[in-house]
Amino acid sequence: MIYSILFILLFVISVVQGDQNNTNATEVGEWIREGAKTEEQWHATALSSSGEICYAAGYEEILSVSKDFCQSWTTIAKINFPESFTYRAIATDSTGQYLFLMIDDAEMYDSLFFSSDYGSTFENRSSELPPSQQYTAIACSSNGNISIVVGYGCGVFISNDMGQSYNEIAVSPDLGSNTDVAVSETGEIMMIASNGNGGGIWISADSGASWVVKDNLTPSDNFVSVAMSSDGTIMYAIDSVVNGGGAFMSISSGSSFDVIINIPNNTYRDVTCSGNGQYVVITTGTMSVYEGTSYASNDYGVTWNETYNDGT
């Protein structure tokens, strides 16, 4: 089995720029190796707005939390979870107190759990979503009140009460396979990455009441990941197709998109950005999901540096 090691890029996880009080400050663009458990296939992370609290979830049922800017880690006990499962997605509010977990197990399909105490206890919220579905991503507003769940051909669901109830959006996108979702600080602006039939970038400016699609940006419209600034003005989206995909950016809340980077012979995997949208990281891969290169920009995608290469 090939294992991956969790790396944290300090300028991305810290939305609060220029923290002069952080004695553990790292140079911009410097990677530090942090092992919540190093022999683990890490699948999903979530961070508070300051970067002080970080959650990391692995394929092998490991969920860890750091409350000191990733300097030390504690494993969170499995509470009311199925016997065997993998983590699909994590989302947290700006403080890190409220945590949404999407997990996958063979019997229950995908299940949603919620914590209001930094992961100390969890409540199963799965009954609020249609059963036997394959959900892929979840995102929430800065206060955690608004959350949005998407999945493979199963609809788009929004909660306005911290996940106590979910309603399918009345005007849902013409669903393909929805792979990722991002939401602005207030929850007003939403963005979905979709591929297959109905593929493209779906954007709502009214908390999901109506949607517009940006498609035909690439021949495939095989979008796999999206990210946006806290106010929703700056958006990033990536198409994963080798030699046909690309990374796109909008500075107008999705009114138009431009290509910002196109790397030959790579499959795009994921994109993330800081709260102001200035700092961006894109991960790529080749034939193996466990091998790839990360590219970082500190100037809104104008210039890029290869920041970490794990074997390609």
XYZ file of C-alpha atoms in Angstrom:
312
model
C 0.000 0.000 0.000
C 1.266 3.484 -0.842
C 0.941 6.021 1.943
C 0.774 9.776 1.705
C 2.049 12.294 4.233
C 0.045 15.311 5.270
C 1.689 18.589 4.279
C 0.404 22.009 5.269
C 1.059 25.170 3.262
C 0.991 27.930 5.811
C 0.048 30.775 3.497
C -3.078 28.947 2.389
C -4.444 27.817 5.735
C -4.066 31.230 7.331
C -6.737 33.592 6.094
C -5.626 36.193 8.607
C -2.626 37.607 6.756
C 0.527 38.928 8.429
C 0.017 37.425 11.860
C 2.939 38.989 13.702
C 2.017 37.222 16.931
C 2.529 33.739 15.522
C 5.916 32.691 16.848
C 5.777 29.566 14.693
C 5.440 31.563 11.484
C 6.747 29.898 8.350
C 8.061 31.567 5.217
C 5.456 31.982 2.492
C 5.474 28.976 0.241
C 7.408 26.763 2.641
C 6.012 23.282 3.172
C 6.142 21.666 6.577
C 5.635 17.979 7.192
C 2.969 17.373 9.800
C 1.952 13.862 10.700
C -1.372 13.525 12.408
C -0.544 9.932 11.536
C 1.998 9.752 8.764
C 1.199 6.238 7.557
C -2.226 7.222 6.361
C -3.910 8.051 3.084
C -5.205 11.533 3.872
C -8.384 12.354 2.041
C -9.914 15.568 3.382
C -8.970 18.586 5.481
C -10.820 21.550 6.956
C -9.456 24.663 8.632
C -10.665 27.522 10.779
C -10.278 30.978 9.261
C -7.162 31.717 11.325
C -5.580 28.340 10.569
C -5.243 27.612 14.293
C -7.632 24.644 14.150
C -7.156 22.002 11.475
C -8.976 18.726 10.869
C -7.507 15.922 8.756
C -9.338 12.757 7.747
C -7.884 9.603 6.251
C -9.250 6.657 4.334
C -8.615 4.278 7.221
C -11.073 5.748 9.712
C -8.608 8.223 11.208
C -9.813 11.726 12.102
C -7.275 14.049 13.721
C -7.441 17.607 14.993
C -4.775 20.222 15.661
C -5.504 23.290 17.781
C -2.065 24.899 17.539
C -1.530 25.702 13.860
C -0.719 22.067 13.000
C 2.140 21.781 15.483
C 0.575 18.828 17.309
C -2.295 16.469 16.590
C -4.885 14.463 18.532
C -6.926 11.581 17.138
C -10.664 12.054 17.575
C -12.448 8.965 18.810
C -15.096 7.424 16.569
C -18.430 8.161 18.202
C -21.621 6.600 16.820
C -19.849 5.878 13.546
C -20.340 2.659 11.537
C -17.942 -0.218 12.094
C -16.093 0.317 8.830
C -16.109 3.464 6.721
C -14.057 6.059 4.870
C -14.281 9.837 5.079
C -15.582 11.639 2.018
C -15.615 15.308 2.992
C -15.219 17.728 5.900
C -16.382 21.292 6.419
C -15.997 23.599 9.396
C -17.057 27.102 10.366
C -14.633 30.004 10.787
C -13.912 29.123 14.431
C -13.449 25.378 13.941
C -16.073 24.638 16.577
C -18.741 23.291 14.226
C -17.772 20.331 12.095
C -19.633 18.558 9.287
C -18.438 15.062 8.321
C -19.540 13.055 5.310
C -18.584 9.387 5.574
C -19.095 6.357 3.356
C -19.738 2.814 4.482
C -20.925 -0.261 2.609
C -24.280 -0.575 4.353
C -25.406 2.987 5.056
C -24.023 4.529 1.856
C -23.058 8.113 2.678
C -23.878 9.464 6.114
C -23.672 12.964 7.592
C -22.435 13.650 11.123
C -22.290 16.989 12.933
C -20.263 18.199 15.909
C -20.739 21.454 17.820
C -17.820 20.927 20.204
C -14.667 20.633 18.072
C -15.264 16.950 17.340
C -15.639 15.779 20.945
C -19.129 14.418 20.235
C -21.059 13.790 17.021
C -24.728 13.643 16.104
C -25.943 11.611 13.136
C -27.776 13.943 10.745
C -28.149 11.369 7.962
C -31.933 11.189 8.339
C -32.153 14.752 7.058
C -30.861 13.672 3.626
C -32.311 11.138 1.159
C -30.907 7.666 1.900
C -28.808 5.417 -0.332
C -27.099 8.275 -2.147
C -23.481 8.960 -2.990
C -22.711 12.405 -1.631
C -19.360 13.857 -2.611
C -18.859 17.240 -0.966
C -20.124 19.610 1.702
C -19.388 23.269 2.413
C -20.669 25.733 4.988
C -20.827 29.451 5.685
C -18.460 31.098 8.157
C -20.908 30.743 11.069
C -21.940 27.204 10.082
C -25.620 28.083 9.785
C -25.787 27.502 6.040
C -24.423 24.277 4.579
C -24.732 22.730 1.131
C -24.374 19.071 0.163
C -23.887 17.746 -3.382
C -23.384 14.304 -4.880
C -23.379 12.102 -7.951
C -26.714 12.720 -9.623
C -28.628 12.933 -6.362
C -29.482 16.596 -6.067
C -28.298 19.681 -4.217
C -29.383 20.103 -0.612
C -29.199 23.206 1.584
C -29.572 23.658 5.322
C -30.145 26.990 7.065
C -30.055 25.581 10.604
C -26.626 23.957 11.022
C -27.676 20.744 9.356
C -30.747 20.055 11.487
C -32.789 19.909 8.293
C -31.988 19.891 4.566
C -34.143 20.859 1.623
C -33.489 20.032 -1.993
C -33.036 23.209 -3.979
C -36.146 23.990 -5.984
C -34.152 25.047 -9.050
C -31.380 22.468 -9.007
C -28.660 22.309 -11.645
C -29.183 19.947 -14.577
C -27.281 17.357 -12.655
C -24.309 15.495 -13.916
C -21.890 14.241 -11.307
C -21.400 17.008 -8.779
C -17.893 16.645 -7.411
C -17.200 19.718 -5.279
C -18.877 22.756 -3.770
C -17.789 26.116 -2.338
C -19.780 28.747 -0.478
C -19.125 32.370 0.452
C -18.810 33.637 4.001
C -22.463 34.687 4.181
C -23.749 31.636 2.307
C -25.261 33.820 -0.399
C -22.873 32.825 -3.212
C -22.517 29.121 -4.044
C -20.432 27.307 -6.633
C -20.586 23.669 -7.786
C -18.130 21.673 -9.893
C -19.917 19.190 -12.132
C -18.975 16.761 -14.894
C -20.730 14.347 -17.212
C -24.183 15.348 -18.474
C -24.804 18.883 -17.302
C -21.104 19.335 -16.569
C -19.613 22.760 -15.976
C -19.438 25.331 -13.211
C -22.797 26.091 -11.606
C -23.134 29.374 -9.698
C -25.866 30.798 -7.479
C -25.895 34.352 -6.122
C -29.066 33.953 -4.052
C -28.309 31.079 -1.643
C -29.336 28.450 -4.175
C -32.689 29.868 -5.270
C -31.509 30.104 -8.891
C -28.466 28.928 -10.849
C -26.478 29.777 -13.959
C -23.998 27.453 -15.643
C -20.608 28.253 -17.128
C -19.971 25.434 -19.561
C -17.972 24.894 -22.743
C -14.902 26.272 -20.988
C -13.131 23.038 -21.958
C -14.025 20.272 -24.434
C -14.889 17.922 -21.585
C -16.456 20.166 -18.909
C -15.056 17.641 -16.453
C -14.777 19.944 -13.453
C -13.649 18.320 -10.217
C -12.828 21.090 -7.737
C -13.783 24.681 -6.952
C -12.747 27.337 -4.439
C -13.688 30.943 -3.781
C -12.726 33.931 -1.673
C -14.733 34.678 1.452
C -16.838 37.313 -0.303
C -17.370 35.159 -3.405
C -15.785 37.668 -5.768
C -12.781 35.530 -6.731
C -13.430 31.976 -7.920
C -11.198 29.120 -9.026
C -12.207 25.933 -10.850
C -10.257 23.036 -12.339
C -11.019 20.550 -15.105
C -9.232 17.262 -14.551
C -8.812 16.006 -18.127
C -5.199 15.381 -19.191
C -4.129 17.740 -22.026
C -7.612 19.139 -22.284
C -8.410 20.489 -18.873
C -7.074 23.502 -17.079
C -7.411 25.848 -14.146
C -9.759 28.800 -14.428
C -10.243 31.986 -12.443
C -13.013 34.559 -12.192
C -12.669 37.983 -10.553
C -16.336 38.809 -11.095
C -18.224 36.232 -8.998
C -18.365 33.912 -11.990
C -19.540 36.315 -14.686
C -16.554 35.223 -16.779
C -13.609 32.837 -16.387
C -10.076 32.890 -17.783
C -7.417 30.164 -17.934
C -4.690 30.814 -15.375
C -2.516 27.701 -15.684
C -2.325 24.746 -18.062
C 0.211 22.031 -17.282
C 0.758 19.367 -19.983
C 0.484 15.666 -19.135
C -1.158 16.222 -15.767
C -4.540 15.466 -14.290
C -5.819 18.239 -12.058
C -7.011 17.026 -8.654
C -7.865 19.863 -6.294
C -7.773 23.629 -5.812
C -7.894 25.696 -2.635
C -7.400 29.378 -1.879
C -7.049 31.790 1.015
C -9.912 33.916 2.277
C -8.988 36.875 0.093
C -8.299 34.662 -2.934
C -4.709 35.840 -3.279
C -3.003 32.568 -2.365
C -3.882 29.514 -4.453
C -2.688 25.909 -4.472
C -3.467 23.378 -7.215
C -2.591 19.706 -6.947
C -2.079 17.498 -9.992
C -1.433 13.825 -10.635
C -0.542 11.417 -13.387
C -1.484 7.749 -13.589
C -1.545 7.262 -9.816
C -3.685 9.285 -7.428
C -0.860 9.011 -4.895
C 1.689 10.760 -7.098
C 1.572 14.337 -8.176
C 2.837 17.868 -8.004
C 1.490 20.915 -6.209
C 1.641 24.374 -7.718
C 1.245 27.543 -5.654
C 0.604 31.168 -6.499
C 0.736 34.139 -4.151
C -0.497 36.690 -6.686
C -3.976 35.571 -7.679
C -2.730 33.009 -10.185
C -0.509 35.344 -12.195
C 2.674 33.370 -11.481
C 3.121 29.788 -10.257
C 5.808 27.781 -8.494
C 6.135 24.046 -8.137
C 5.984 23.726 -4.376
C 5.988 20.005 -3.731
C 6.563 16.924 -5.864
C 5.927 13.492 -4.358
C 7.229 11.325 -7.120
C 6.286 12.550 -10.577
